[in-house]
Coordinates of C-alpha atoms and ligand atoms in Angstrom, one line a residue:
M671 CA -116.6 -10.1 -93.9
D672 CA -118.2 -13.1 -95.6
I673 CA -116.3 -13.9 -98.7
N674 CA -118.9 -16.2 -100.2
N675 CA -121.6 -13.5 -100.0
L676 CA -119.2 -11.0 -101.4
I677 CA -118.5 -13.2 -104.4
K678 CA -122.2 -14.0 -104.9
E679 CA -123.5 -10.4 -104.5
T680 CA -120.8 -8.5 -106.3
T681 CA -120.5 -9.1 -110.0
I682 CA -117.0 -7.7 -110.3
V683 CA -115.7 -9.9 -107.5
Y684 CA -117.3 -12.9 -109.1
D685 CA -115.6 -12.0 -112.4
L686 CA -112.3 -11.6 -110.7
K687 CA -112.7 -15.0 -109.0
E688 CA -113.4 -16.5 -112.5
E689 CA -110.1 -14.9 -113.7
K690 CA -112.0 -13.0 -116.4
E691 CA -110.5 -9.9 -118.1
V692 CA -112.5 -7.0 -116.8
F693 CA -112.6 -3.2 -116.9
W694 CA -113.8 -1.6 -113.7
V695 CA -114.8 2.1 -113.8
N696 CA -114.4 3.9 -110.6
P697 CA -117.7 5.4 -109.5
E698 CA -115.9 7.9 -107.2
Y699 CA -113.6 9.2 -110.0
G700 CA -113.4 13.0 -110.1
K701 CA -115.2 13.7 -106.8
K702 CA -113.7 16.2 -104.3
A703 CA -111.4 14.8 -101.6
V704 CA -109.0 16.0 -99.0
L705 CA -105.6 14.2 -99.4
P706 CA -102.9 13.8 -96.8
V707 CA -100.2 15.0 -99.3
D708 CA -100.0 18.0 -101.7
Q709 CA -97.9 19.7 -104.3
A710 CA -95.4 21.0 -101.7
D711 CA -94.5 17.4 -100.9
I712 CA -93.7 16.6 -104.5
F713 CA -91.4 19.6 -104.8
D714 CA -89.8 18.7 -101.5
A715 CA -89.0 15.3 -102.9
E716 CA -87.7 16.7 -106.2
A717 CA -85.4 19.1 -104.2
R718 CA -83.9 16.1 -102.3
F719 CA -83.2 14.3 -105.6
Q720 CA -81.5 17.5 -106.8
R721 CA -79.3 17.7 -103.6
F722 CA -78.2 14.1 -104.2
A723 CA -77.5 14.6 -107.9
P724 CA -73.8 15.3 -107.4
Y725 CA -73.5 12.1 -105.4
F726 CA -75.1 10.0 -108.2
K727 CA -73.1 11.7 -110.9
E728 CA -69.8 10.6 -109.3
E729 CA -70.9 7.3 -107.7
F730 CA -72.9 5.9 -110.6
P731 CA -71.2 6.6 -114.0
E732 CA -74.4 5.6 -115.8
T733 CA -75.9 8.9 -114.5
T734 CA -73.0 11.2 -115.5
Q735 CA -74.7 12.2 -118.8
S736 CA -77.9 13.2 -117.0
N737 CA -75.9 15.1 -114.3
G738 CA -76.9 12.7 -111.6
I739 CA -80.6 12.9 -112.3
L740 CA -82.4 9.6 -112.6
E741 CA -84.9 9.9 -115.4
S742 CA -86.2 7.9 -118.4
P743 CA -87.2 8.9 -121.9
L744 CA -90.8 9.4 -123.2
T745 CA -90.9 7.6 -126.5
P746 CA -93.5 7.5 -129.2
I747 CA -94.3 4.0 -130.3
P748 CA -96.4 4.3 -133.5
K749 CA -95.4 0.9 -134.9
M750 CA -96.4 -0.8 -131.7
K751 CA -99.7 1.1 -131.8
E752 CA -100.3 -0.2 -135.3
A753 CA -99.4 -3.8 -134.4
V754 CA -101.5 -3.9 -131.2
T755 CA -104.6 -2.3 -132.7
K756 CA -104.4 -4.7 -135.6
F757 CA -103.8 -7.7 -133.3
E758 CA -106.8 -6.7 -131.1
H759 CA -109.1 -5.4 -133.9
Y760 CA -109.8 -2.0 -132.6
S761 CA -108.9 1.5 -133.7
L762 CA -107.4 4.3 -131.7
T763 CA -107.3 8.0 -132.2
G764 CA -104.4 9.8 -130.7
N765 CA -100.8 8.8 -130.2
V766 CA -99.3 6.2 -128.0
Y767 CA -96.1 6.9 -125.9
L768 CA -94.1 4.7 -123.7
K769 CA -92.5 6.1 -120.6
E770 CA -89.5 4.0 -120.6
D771 CA -88.8 3.4 -116.9
N772 CA -87.2 0.2 -118.0
K773 CA -84.3 2.5 -118.9
L774 CA -84.1 4.2 -115.5
P775 CA -80.6 4.0 -114.2
I776 CA -79.6 1.6 -111.3
S777 CA -82.6 -0.8 -111.2
G778 CA -84.1 -0.6 -114.7
S779 CA -87.6 -0.2 -113.3
I780 CA -89.9 2.4 -111.8
K781 CA -88.5 1.4 -108.4
S782 CA -85.6 3.7 -109.1
R783 CA -88.0 6.5 -108.2
G784 CA -89.6 5.5 -104.9
G785 CA -87.2 3.0 -103.6
I786 CA -84.1 5.1 -104.1
Y787 CA -85.9 8.2 -102.8
E788 CA -86.6 6.6 -99.4
V789 CA -83.0 5.5 -99.0
L790 CA -81.8 9.0 -99.8
K791 CA -84.2 10.5 -97.3
F792 CA -83.0 8.2 -94.6
A793 CA -79.3 8.7 -95.4
E794 CA -79.7 12.4 -95.4
Q795 CA -81.4 12.4 -92.1
V796 CA -78.7 10.2 -90.5
A797 CA -75.9 12.4 -92.0
I798 CA -77.5 15.7 -91.0
E799 CA -78.2 14.4 -87.4
S800 CA -74.5 13.4 -87.2
G801 CA -73.4 16.9 -87.9
M802 CA -71.2 15.8 -90.7
L803 CA -73.5 17.1 -93.5
T804 CA -75.4 20.3 -94.1
Y805 CA -78.1 20.8 -96.7
M806 CA -75.9 23.3 -98.6
D807 CA -73.0 20.8 -99.0
N808 CA -72.1 19.2 -102.3
Y809 CA -73.5 15.8 -101.5
S810 CA -70.7 14.0 -103.4
I811 CA -68.9 14.2 -100.1
L812 CA -71.1 11.3 -99.1
R813 CA -68.7 9.1 -101.0
E814 CA -66.0 9.7 -98.4
S815 CA -65.2 6.8 -96.1
K816 CA -66.3 8.6 -93.0
F817 CA -69.8 8.6 -94.2
H818 CA -69.5 4.9 -95.2
K819 CA -68.4 4.3 -91.6
L820 CA -71.4 6.3 -90.3
F821 CA -73.9 4.5 -92.4
S822 CA -72.5 1.1 -91.7
N823 CA -73.9 1.5 -88.1
Y824 CA -77.4 1.2 -89.6
G825 CA -79.3 -1.4 -91.4
V826 CA -81.8 -0.9 -94.3
S827 CA -84.3 -3.6 -95.1
V828 CA -87.2 -4.2 -97.4
G829 CA -89.6 -6.9 -98.6
S830 CA -89.8 -7.2 -102.4
T831 CA -90.7 -9.3 -105.5
G832 CA -87.4 -8.1 -107.0
N833 CA -87.2 -4.6 -108.4
L834 CA -87.7 -2.7 -105.2
A835 CA -84.9 -4.8 -103.6
L836 CA -82.7 -4.0 -106.6
S837 CA -83.1 -0.2 -106.3
I838 CA -82.9 0.0 -102.5
G839 CA -80.2 -2.7 -102.2
I840 CA -77.8 -1.2 -104.7
V841 CA -78.0 2.4 -103.5
A842 CA -78.1 1.6 -99.8
A843 CA -75.1 -0.8 -100.2
H844 CA -73.2 1.9 -102.1
L845 CA -73.8 4.4 -99.3
G846 CA -72.5 1.9 -96.8
F847 CA -75.6 0.6 -95.1
Q848 CA -76.0 -3.0 -94.1
V849 CA -78.8 -4.1 -96.4
T850 CA -81.2 -7.0 -95.9
V851 CA -83.8 -7.9 -98.5
H852 CA -86.7 -10.3 -97.9
M853 CA -87.7 -11.8 -101.3
S854 CA -90.8 -13.8 -102.3
H855 CA -90.7 -16.9 -104.5
D856 CA -91.6 -14.8 -107.6
A857 CA -88.3 -13.0 -107.4
K858 CA -86.1 -13.8 -110.4
K859 CA -82.8 -15.6 -109.7
W860 CA -80.6 -13.0 -111.5
K861 CA -82.0 -10.3 -109.3
K862 CA -81.0 -12.2 -106.1
D863 CA -77.6 -13.0 -107.6
L864 CA -76.9 -9.4 -108.5
L865 CA -77.8 -8.2 -105.0
R866 CA -75.6 -10.9 -103.3
A867 CA -72.8 -9.7 -105.5
K868 CA -73.3 -6.2 -104.2
G869 CA -72.9 -7.5 -100.6
V870 CA -76.6 -7.5 -99.8
N871 CA -78.0 -10.1 -97.4
V872 CA -80.8 -11.8 -99.4
I873 CA -83.4 -13.9 -97.5
E874 CA -85.7 -16.0 -99.6
Y875 CA -89.2 -17.0 -98.6
P876 CA -91.1 -19.9 -100.2
G877 CA -94.4 -18.0 -99.9
S878 CA -95.9 -14.8 -101.4
F879 CA -94.8 -11.2 -101.3
T880 CA -97.2 -10.6 -98.4
S881 CA -95.5 -13.2 -96.3
A882 CA -92.0 -11.9 -97.2
I883 CA -92.8 -8.4 -96.3
T884 CA -94.5 -9.4 -93.1
A885 CA -91.5 -11.4 -92.0
G886 CA -89.2 -8.5 -93.0
R887 CA -91.2 -6.0 -91.0
K888 CA -91.2 -8.2 -87.9
K889 CA -87.4 -8.8 -88.1
A890 CA -86.8 -5.1 -88.5
A891 CA -89.0 -4.2 -85.5
E892 CA -86.7 -6.2 -83.3
D893 CA -83.7 -4.2 -84.3
P894 CA -83.7 -0.4 -83.4
K895 CA -80.8 0.3 -85.9
M896 CA -82.7 -1.3 -88.7
Y897 CA -84.7 1.0 -91.0
F898 CA -87.5 -0.9 -92.8
I899 CA -88.9 0.4 -96.1
D900 CA -92.5 -0.6 -96.1
D901 CA -93.9 -1.1 -99.6
E902 CA -97.4 -1.6 -98.0
G903 CA -97.7 1.8 -96.6
S904 CA -94.8 4.2 -97.0
Y905 CA -95.5 7.8 -98.0
D906 CA -91.8 8.4 -98.7
L907 CA -91.9 5.7 -101.4
F908 CA -95.1 7.3 -102.7
L909 CA -93.6 10.8 -102.9
G910 CA -90.5 9.5 -104.7
Y911 CA -92.8 8.1 -107.4
S912 CA -94.7 11.4 -107.6
V913 CA -91.7 13.3 -108.8
S914 CA -92.1 11.7 -112.2
A915 CA -95.0 14.1 -112.8
I916 CA -92.8 17.2 -112.7
R917 CA -90.3 15.6 -115.1
L918 CA -93.0 14.4 -117.4
Q919 CA -94.6 17.9 -117.6
K920 CA -91.3 19.1 -119.1
Q921 CA -91.0 16.2 -121.5
L922 CA -94.5 16.7 -122.8
K923 CA -93.7 20.4 -123.4
D924 CA -90.4 19.6 -125.1
Q925 CA -92.1 17.1 -127.4
N926 CA -95.0 19.5 -128.1
I927 CA -97.6 17.2 -126.7
Q928 CA -100.6 19.2 -125.7
V929 CA -102.7 18.2 -122.7
D930 CA -106.0 20.0 -122.4
K931 CA -109.7 19.4 -122.6
D932 CA -109.5 18.5 -126.3
H933 CA -106.3 16.5 -125.8
P934 CA -106.8 14.4 -122.7
L935 CA -103.9 12.2 -121.5
F936 CA -104.8 8.7 -120.6
V937 CA -102.0 7.2 -118.5
Y938 CA -101.9 3.4 -118.1
L939 CA -99.9 2.1 -115.2
P940 CA -99.2 -1.4 -114.1
A941 CA -100.1 -2.0 -110.5
G942 CA -98.7 -4.5 -108.0
V943 CA -99.0 -3.3 -104.4
G944 CA -100.4 -0.1 -106.0
G945 CA -97.8 2.3 -104.6
S946 CA -95.9 3.3 -107.7
P947 CA -98.9 3.8 -109.9
S948 CA -100.6 5.8 -107.2
G949 CA -97.6 8.0 -106.6
V950 CA -97.3 8.7 -110.3
S951 CA -101.1 9.3 -110.7
F952 CA -101.2 11.6 -107.7
G953 CA -98.3 13.6 -109.1
L954 CA -99.8 13.9 -112.5
K955 CA -103.2 14.9 -111.2
T956 CA -101.6 17.5 -109.0
I957 CA -99.2 18.9 -111.6
L958 CA -101.2 18.5 -114.9
G959 CA -104.8 18.6 -113.5
E960 CA -108.1 17.2 -114.6
N961 CA -107.2 16.4 -118.2
V962 CA -105.0 13.5 -117.1
H963 CA -106.9 10.2 -116.6
P964 CA -104.9 7.5 -114.8
I965 CA -105.9 3.8 -115.4
F966 CA -104.2 0.8 -113.6
A967 CA -103.6 -2.6 -115.2
E968 CA -103.3 -5.8 -113.3
P969 CA -103.0 -9.5 -114.1
T970 CA -106.2 -11.6 -113.9
H971 CA -104.5 -13.9 -111.5
I972 CA -103.6 -11.2 -109.0
P973 CA -105.8 -8.1 -109.3
S974 CA -105.1 -6.9 -105.8
V975 CA -105.8 -3.1 -106.1
L976 CA -108.9 -3.7 -108.1
L977 CA -110.3 -6.2 -105.6
G978 CA -109.5 -3.7 -102.7
M979 CA -111.0 -0.7 -104.4
A980 CA -114.1 -2.3 -106.0
T981 CA -115.0 -3.8 -102.6
G982 CA -113.9 -0.7 -100.6
L983 CA -112.0 -3.1 -98.4
N984 CA -108.6 -2.0 -99.7
D985 CA -105.8 -3.7 -97.8
K986 CA -108.3 -5.7 -95.7
I987 CA -108.8 -8.2 -98.6
S988 CA -106.3 -10.2 -100.6
V989 CA -106.8 -12.1 -103.9
Y990 CA -106.1 -15.3 -102.0
D991 CA -109.3 -14.7 -100.0
I992 CA -111.4 -15.1 -103.1
G993 CA -109.5 -18.3 -104.2
L994 CA -107.1 -16.9 -106.8
D995 CA -103.7 -18.5 -107.1
G996 CA -101.7 -15.2 -107.5
L997 CA -99.5 -16.7 -110.2
T998 CA -98.3 -14.5 -113.0
E999 CA -95.4 -14.1 -115.4
A1000 CA -95.5 -10.3 -114.6
D1001 CA -93.4 -10.9 -111.5
G1002 CA -93.2 -7.1 -110.7
L1003 CA -97.0 -7.2 -110.1
A1004 CA -97.2 -10.4 -108.1
V1005 CA -98.7 -8.8 -105.0
G1006 CA -101.8 -10.3 -103.5
R1007 CA -102.8 -7.5 -101.1
P1008 CA -102.8 -3.8 -102.0
S1009 CA -100.9 -1.2 -100.0
R1010 CA -102.6 0.8 -97.3
I1011 CA -102.1 4.0 -99.3
A1012 CA -103.2 3.0 -102.9
G1013 CA -107.0 2.7 -102.4
K1014 CA -107.2 5.6 -100.0
I1015 CA -105.5 8.2 -102.2
M1016 CA -106.8 6.8 -105.6
K1017 CA -110.4 6.7 -104.4
T1018 CA -111.2 9.9 -106.4
L1019 CA -108.1 10.1 -108.7
L1020 CA -108.3 6.9 -110.6
L1021 CA -110.5 6.5 -113.6
G1022 CA -110.5 2.7 -113.5
I1023 CA -108.6 -0.6 -113.6
G1024 CA -108.3 -3.2 -116.3
T1025 CA -107.1 -6.8 -116.0
F1026 CA -105.1 -8.8 -118.5
E1027 CA -104.2 -12.4 -119.1
D1028 CA -100.6 -13.5 -119.1
A1029 CA -100.8 -14.7 -122.7
R1030 CA -101.6 -11.1 -123.7
V1031 CA -98.7 -9.5 -122.0
L1032 CA -96.3 -12.1 -123.3
A1033 CA -97.5 -11.4 -126.8
Y1034 CA -97.3 -7.6 -126.3
T1035 CA -93.8 -7.9 -124.8
A1036 CA -92.7 -9.8 -128.0
Q1037 CA -94.5 -7.3 -130.2
L1038 CA -92.8 -4.3 -128.5
W1039 CA -89.5 -5.9 -129.2
D1040 CA -90.3 -6.8 -132.8
T1041 CA -91.8 -3.4 -133.7
E1042 CA -89.9 -0.8 -131.7
N1043 CA -86.8 -2.8 -130.6
I1044 CA -87.7 -2.0 -126.9
K1045 CA -87.1 -4.7 -124.3
V1046 CA -89.3 -4.6 -121.2
E1047 CA -90.4 -7.1 -118.6
P1048 CA -93.9 -8.5 -119.0
S1049 CA -95.1 -6.4 -116.0
A1050 CA -94.8 -3.4 -118.3
T1051 CA -97.0 -4.3 -121.3
G1052 CA -100.3 -5.1 -119.6
V1053 CA -101.0 -1.4 -119.9
L1054 CA -101.7 -1.8 -123.6
L1055 CA -105.2 -3.0 -122.8
P1056 CA -107.6 -3.1 -125.7
Ligands
PLP2036 C1 -93.1 -2.7 -108.8 C2 -93.5 -2.7 -110.2 C3 -94.7 -2.2 -110.7 C4 -95.8 -1.9 -109.8 O1 -95.5 -1.1 -108.6 P1 -96.3 -1.2 -107.3 O2 -95.9 -0.1 -106.4 O3 -96.0 -2.6 -106.7 O4 -97.8 -1.2 -107.6 C5 -94.9 -2.1 -112.0 N1 -93.9 -2.5 -112.9 C6 -92.7 -2.9 -112.5 C7 -91.7 -3.2 -113.6 C8 -92.4 -3.0 -111.2 O5 -91.2 -3.4 -110.8

């Protein structure tokens, strides 16, 4: 691959290199495709979350009210809609809702879906294989010290910009696993401090997310008792995210929000490595069908999924290859190379991808606080693209 030719010959790549705000429309959107996952996989994941609900209910008091289910509210934000459309000088028919994954228990981010799911799946497998647990048990027994002892024979590790480490680190440490997280320079100090306080081994890297995850994967490969959660290619993570679709279907119904041909649902999702927005989009397309239109949002300085999908090179190209610096205030999205899954599954499911400048998300983050009293990290507001 000759990067210079790619930049010269492909307008979109040129614009990305110039750090312009762009909107790319996916030419493959809506075409037929055979996917490696289907609806049964989503329900399998939901059933596992349900089996663990009694464990969460007792182990994490913040989940008592929801009976051990980790879910976030769907919130109308009319004042924010008014402020943003005024600020950006455009008009918008329809209503704007915020899926408040910032309020998800345990990590306060979407990573409480995929990250925690993969830990649960591994823990269940270890416990079942040991003969100490059956699928019909009340999983609150996993709080007993004999399970702690069992899990302490295993390590769980992950590479992360912060939030994935929080979700995996906290739950795996509670279960009794020895947890190691490999964190990139973007990771916020408070996230590292919180993990260390939970007994998690935090290894910091001066480089990017890609270098942190590569180092973590290599270290884990040397240790047969170490389970590595791979944000660049895990289908378990992906399916954990997809469960949100079943939950959202119910929330839409409860709030009388119609989704049909005359009432299409446009879902804007911030993308880092592309795993969480792809899992959610796959779920929504599978559960709610063709009237849902997923759109990703990425920072102009690090549009990794867009670069991978627009060139068709997916994980074979990184934003550093075209000379971008990868620096953004949206630390949850600071990933230079997309996952191996995102581009592949989203090839026909994704309407398009927009990019945003940091100044815009910082303004939106403040506006969301001023208008709706909702506090989110900058990663979350890029989705309010004009
Ligand atoms: C991780 C993260 C994303 C993006 O998820 P990816 O799987 O990396 O694409 C978006 N928002 C927040 C707050 C995140 O932590």
